[in-house]
CSV table of C-alpha atoms in Angstrom, one decimal:
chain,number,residue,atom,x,y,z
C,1,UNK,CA,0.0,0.0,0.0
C,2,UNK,CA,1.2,3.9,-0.8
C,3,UNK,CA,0.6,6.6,1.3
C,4,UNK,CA,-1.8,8.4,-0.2
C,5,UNK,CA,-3.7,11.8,1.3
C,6,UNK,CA,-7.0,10.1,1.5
C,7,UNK,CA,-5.7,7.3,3.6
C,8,UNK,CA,-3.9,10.3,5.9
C,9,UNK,CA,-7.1,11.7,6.4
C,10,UNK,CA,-8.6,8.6,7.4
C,11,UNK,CA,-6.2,7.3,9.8
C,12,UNK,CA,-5.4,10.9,11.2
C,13,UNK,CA,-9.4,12.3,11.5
C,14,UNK,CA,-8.2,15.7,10.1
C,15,UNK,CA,-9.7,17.0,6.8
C,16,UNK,CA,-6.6,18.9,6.3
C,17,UNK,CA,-3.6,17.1,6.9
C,18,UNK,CA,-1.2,20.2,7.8
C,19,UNK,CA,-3.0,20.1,11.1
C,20,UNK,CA,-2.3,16.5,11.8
C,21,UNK,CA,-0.1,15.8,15.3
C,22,UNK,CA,-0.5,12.4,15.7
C,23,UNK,CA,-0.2,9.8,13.0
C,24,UNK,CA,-0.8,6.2,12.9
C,25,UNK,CA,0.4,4.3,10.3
C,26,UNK,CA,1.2,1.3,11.9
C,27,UNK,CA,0.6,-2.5,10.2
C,28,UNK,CA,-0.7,-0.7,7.1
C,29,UNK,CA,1.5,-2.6,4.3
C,30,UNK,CA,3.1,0.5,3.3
C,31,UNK,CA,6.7,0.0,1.2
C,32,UNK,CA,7.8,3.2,0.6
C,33,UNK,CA,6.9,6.6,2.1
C,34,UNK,CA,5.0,9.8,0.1
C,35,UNK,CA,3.1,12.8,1.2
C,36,UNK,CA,4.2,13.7,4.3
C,37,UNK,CA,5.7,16.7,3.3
C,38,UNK,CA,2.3,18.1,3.7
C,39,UNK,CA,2.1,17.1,7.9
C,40,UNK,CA,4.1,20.2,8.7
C,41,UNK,CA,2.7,19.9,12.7
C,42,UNK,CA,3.5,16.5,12.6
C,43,UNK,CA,4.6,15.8,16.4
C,44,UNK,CA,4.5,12.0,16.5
C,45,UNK,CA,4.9,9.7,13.7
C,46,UNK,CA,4.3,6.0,13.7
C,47,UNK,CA,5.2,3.7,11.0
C,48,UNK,CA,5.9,0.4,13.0
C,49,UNK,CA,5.2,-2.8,11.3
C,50,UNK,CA,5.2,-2.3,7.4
C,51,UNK,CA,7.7,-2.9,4.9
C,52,UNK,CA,10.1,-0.3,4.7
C,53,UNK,CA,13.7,-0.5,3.5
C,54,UNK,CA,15.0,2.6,4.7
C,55,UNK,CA,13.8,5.9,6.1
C,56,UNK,CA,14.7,7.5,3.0
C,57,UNK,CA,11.3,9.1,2.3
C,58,UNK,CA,10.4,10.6,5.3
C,59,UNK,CA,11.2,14.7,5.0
C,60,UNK,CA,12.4,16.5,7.4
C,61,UNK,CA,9.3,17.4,9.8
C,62,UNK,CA,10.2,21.1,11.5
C,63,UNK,CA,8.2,19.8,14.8
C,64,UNK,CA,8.5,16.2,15.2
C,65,UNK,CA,9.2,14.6,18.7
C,66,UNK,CA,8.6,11.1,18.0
C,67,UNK,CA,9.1,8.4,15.4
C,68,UNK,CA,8.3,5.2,15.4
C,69,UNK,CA,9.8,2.3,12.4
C,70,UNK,CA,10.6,-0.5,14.4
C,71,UNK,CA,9.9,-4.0,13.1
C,72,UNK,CA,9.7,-3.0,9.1
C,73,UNK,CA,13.2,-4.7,7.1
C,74,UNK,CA,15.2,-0.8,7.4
C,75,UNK,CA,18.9,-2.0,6.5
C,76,UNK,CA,20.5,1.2,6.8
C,77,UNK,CA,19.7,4.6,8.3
C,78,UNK,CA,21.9,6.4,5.7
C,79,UNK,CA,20.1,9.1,3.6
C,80,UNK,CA,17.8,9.5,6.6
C,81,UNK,CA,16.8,13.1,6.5
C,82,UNK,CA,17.5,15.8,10.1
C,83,UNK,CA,14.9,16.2,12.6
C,84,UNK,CA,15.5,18.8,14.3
C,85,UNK,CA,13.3,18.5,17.3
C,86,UNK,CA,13.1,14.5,17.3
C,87,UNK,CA,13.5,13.5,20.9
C,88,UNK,CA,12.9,9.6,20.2
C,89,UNK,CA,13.6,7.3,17.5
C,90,UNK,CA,12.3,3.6,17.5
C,91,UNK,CA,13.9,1.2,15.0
C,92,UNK,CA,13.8,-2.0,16.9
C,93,UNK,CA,13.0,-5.1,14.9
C,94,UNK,CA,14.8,-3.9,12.0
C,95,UNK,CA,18.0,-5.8,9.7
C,96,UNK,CA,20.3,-2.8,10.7
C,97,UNK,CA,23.7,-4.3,11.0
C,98,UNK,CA,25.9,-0.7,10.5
C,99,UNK,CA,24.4,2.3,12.0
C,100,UNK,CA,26.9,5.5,11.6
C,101,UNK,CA,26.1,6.7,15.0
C,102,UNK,CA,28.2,10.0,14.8
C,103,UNK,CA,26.1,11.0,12.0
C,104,UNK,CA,22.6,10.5,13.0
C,105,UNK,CA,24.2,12.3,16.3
C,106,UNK,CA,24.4,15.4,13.4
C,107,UNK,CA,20.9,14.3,11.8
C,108,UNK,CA,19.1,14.2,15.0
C,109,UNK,CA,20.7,16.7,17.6
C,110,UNK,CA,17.8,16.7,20.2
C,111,UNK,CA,17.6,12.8,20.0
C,112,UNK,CA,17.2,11.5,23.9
C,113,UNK,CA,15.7,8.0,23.6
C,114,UNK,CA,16.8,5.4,21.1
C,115,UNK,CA,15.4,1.8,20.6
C,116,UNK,CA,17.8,-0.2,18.4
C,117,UNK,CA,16.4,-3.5,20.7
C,118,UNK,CA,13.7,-4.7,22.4
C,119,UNK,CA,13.8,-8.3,24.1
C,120,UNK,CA,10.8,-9.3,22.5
C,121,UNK,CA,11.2,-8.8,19.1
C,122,UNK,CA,11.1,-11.6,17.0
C,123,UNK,CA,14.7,-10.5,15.8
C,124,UNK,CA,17.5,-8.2,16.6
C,125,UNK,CA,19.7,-5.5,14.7
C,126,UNK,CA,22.9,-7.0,13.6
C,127,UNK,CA,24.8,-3.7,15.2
C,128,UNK,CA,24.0,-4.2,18.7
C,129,UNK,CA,25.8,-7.3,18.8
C,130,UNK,CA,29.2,-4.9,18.4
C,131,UNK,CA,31.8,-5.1,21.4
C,132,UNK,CA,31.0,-2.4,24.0
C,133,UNK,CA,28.3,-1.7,22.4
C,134,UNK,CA,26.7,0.8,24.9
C,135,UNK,CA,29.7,2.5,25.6
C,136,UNK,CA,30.3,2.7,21.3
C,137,UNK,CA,26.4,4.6,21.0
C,138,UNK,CA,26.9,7.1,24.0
C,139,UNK,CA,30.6,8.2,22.8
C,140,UNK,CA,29.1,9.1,19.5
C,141,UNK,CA,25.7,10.4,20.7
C,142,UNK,CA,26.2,12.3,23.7
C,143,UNK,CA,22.6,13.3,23.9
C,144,UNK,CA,21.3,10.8,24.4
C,145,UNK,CA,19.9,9.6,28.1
C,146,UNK,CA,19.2,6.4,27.1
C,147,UNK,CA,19.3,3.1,24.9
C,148,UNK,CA,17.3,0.5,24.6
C,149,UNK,CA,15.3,1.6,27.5
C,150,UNK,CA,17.8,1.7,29.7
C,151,UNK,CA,19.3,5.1,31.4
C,152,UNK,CA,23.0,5.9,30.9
C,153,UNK,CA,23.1,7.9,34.0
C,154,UNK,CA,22.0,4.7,36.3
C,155,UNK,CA,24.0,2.2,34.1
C,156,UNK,CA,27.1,4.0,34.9
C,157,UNK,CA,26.2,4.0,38.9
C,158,UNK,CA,26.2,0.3,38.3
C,159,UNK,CA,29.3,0.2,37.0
C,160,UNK,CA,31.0,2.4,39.1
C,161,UNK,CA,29.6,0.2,42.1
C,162,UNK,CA,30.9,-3.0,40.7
C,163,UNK,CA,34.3,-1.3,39.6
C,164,UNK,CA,34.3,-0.1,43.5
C,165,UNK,CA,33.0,-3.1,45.2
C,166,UNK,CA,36.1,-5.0,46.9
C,167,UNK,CA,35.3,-8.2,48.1
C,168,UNK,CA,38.2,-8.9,50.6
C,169,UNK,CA,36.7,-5.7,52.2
C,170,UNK,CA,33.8,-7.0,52.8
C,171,UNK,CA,34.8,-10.5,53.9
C,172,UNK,CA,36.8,-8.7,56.5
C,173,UNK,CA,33.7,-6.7,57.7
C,174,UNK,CA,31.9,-9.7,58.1
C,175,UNK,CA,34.9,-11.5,60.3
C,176,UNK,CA,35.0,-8.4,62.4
C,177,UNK,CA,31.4,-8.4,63.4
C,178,UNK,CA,31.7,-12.1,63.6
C,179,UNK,CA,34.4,-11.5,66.1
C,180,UNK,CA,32.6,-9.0,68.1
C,181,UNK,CA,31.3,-10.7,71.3
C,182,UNK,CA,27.5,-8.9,72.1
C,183,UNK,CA,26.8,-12.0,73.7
C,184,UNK,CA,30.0,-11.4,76.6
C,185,UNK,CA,28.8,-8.4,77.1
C,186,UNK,CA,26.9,-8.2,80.9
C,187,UNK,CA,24.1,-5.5,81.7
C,188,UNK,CA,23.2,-7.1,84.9
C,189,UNK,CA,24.9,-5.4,88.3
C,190,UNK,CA,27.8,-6.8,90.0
C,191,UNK,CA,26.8,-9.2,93.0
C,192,UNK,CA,26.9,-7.6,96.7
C,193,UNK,CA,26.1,-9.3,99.9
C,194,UNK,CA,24.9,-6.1,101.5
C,195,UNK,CA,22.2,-4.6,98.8
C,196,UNK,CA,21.3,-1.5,100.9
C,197,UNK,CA,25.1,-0.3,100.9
C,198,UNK,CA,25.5,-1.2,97.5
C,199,UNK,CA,22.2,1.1,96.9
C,200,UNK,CA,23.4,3.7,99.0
C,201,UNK,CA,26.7,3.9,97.3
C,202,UNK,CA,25.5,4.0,94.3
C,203,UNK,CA,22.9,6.9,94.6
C,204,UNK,CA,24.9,9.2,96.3
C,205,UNK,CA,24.9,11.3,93.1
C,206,UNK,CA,21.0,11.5,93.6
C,207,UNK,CA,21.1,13.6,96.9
C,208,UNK,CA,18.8,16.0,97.6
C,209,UNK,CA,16.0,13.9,95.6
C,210,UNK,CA,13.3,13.6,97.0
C,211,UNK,CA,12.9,11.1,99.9
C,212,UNK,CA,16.2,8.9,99.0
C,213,UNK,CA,16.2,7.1,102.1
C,214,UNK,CA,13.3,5.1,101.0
C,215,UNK,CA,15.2,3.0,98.7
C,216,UNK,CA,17.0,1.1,101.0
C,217,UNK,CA,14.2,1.1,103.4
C,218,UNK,CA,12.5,-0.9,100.3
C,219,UNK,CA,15.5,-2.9,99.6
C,220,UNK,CA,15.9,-4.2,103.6
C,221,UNK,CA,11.8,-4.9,103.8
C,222,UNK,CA,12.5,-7.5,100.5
C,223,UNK,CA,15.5,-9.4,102.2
């Protein structure tokens, strides 16, 4: 199936399609990509689930945020036209097995979010089976705040923790409280054959309370 401007207005419910925001495209058989030239408020785009070799035909769309191609056959992202404002780019599902990650850095400088995998796709890009392949993206896109769904800024916590973590350390923190004997440690009071001295001894600090001689008086009446 083309794009054509009737099936825009259908799937979009605007009789004018410069006013369209949001367009669903999704699952429509569509091969190659026409018209949307015309969608000049586009904001999100989504083309997931067709046919599409490459993102060659979509223009460049002064206010769109989001775009969605994941899970068409797009072998290359080369020739891909700048988005200016596009904040997230899913292409997920795809046969992308090079993806010149400085460039689309240039073609999409606002780009925050990208999807190049998803566990549940029914197949993965080539390219992110590349060695370090987090750390490769992130070098070449620095703004981006994540991949894949997952947050640089937390991955790199993680890895700092691990780099940090010292197991001898801790095995040693563990002996020491193992070591550390709560169980010798006596709260009772030491053993007296005269409580009353003992109590008197041990309250001088309290005279000038009120009625202190009773405690002993208490004390004698109990042995």
């Amino acid at each position: 199936m083309e794009i054509t401007e009737d099936l825009l207005k259908r799937r979009s419910k605007h009789f004018d399609i410069a006013c369209i925001q949001r367009l669903n495209l999704a699952g429509c058989d569509i091969r190659t990509v026409a018209l949307l030239e015309g969608c000049t408020s586009l904001v999100e785009l989504n083309l997931a689930k067709n046919h599409l070799l490459s993102l060659h035909g979509i223009p460049t769309l002064p206010t769109l945020k989001c775009l969605d191609c994941s899970f068409n056959t797009v072998t290359t992202l080369d020739g891909m036209s700048p988005q200016p404002q596009l904040e997230e780019l899913h292409v997920e599902g795809n046969d992308l097995a090079r993806v010149d990650f400085a460039l689309l850095q240039k073609q999409l400088p606002r780009l925050r979010r990208l999807f190049l995998h998803a566990p549940a796709a029914p197949r993965s890009n080539p390219v992110c089976k590349i060695d370090k392949y987090f750390d490769v993206v992130h070098a070449a896109m620095p703004s981006l705040e994540s991949l894949d769904g997952e947050v640089f800024a937390l991955r790199q916590v993680h890895t700092a923790r691990a780099v940090n973590d010292d197991p001898e350390s801790d095995a040693d923190l563990r002996a020491a409280l193992a070591e550390a004997a709560w169980d010798k440690v006596s709260w009772g009071l030491p053993a007296t054959d005269d409580p009353a001295s003992f109590v008197q001894n041990n309250t001088k600090k309290f005279k000038g309370a009120n009625n202190p001689p009773c405690v002993p008086d208490l004390l004698r009446s109990q042995y």
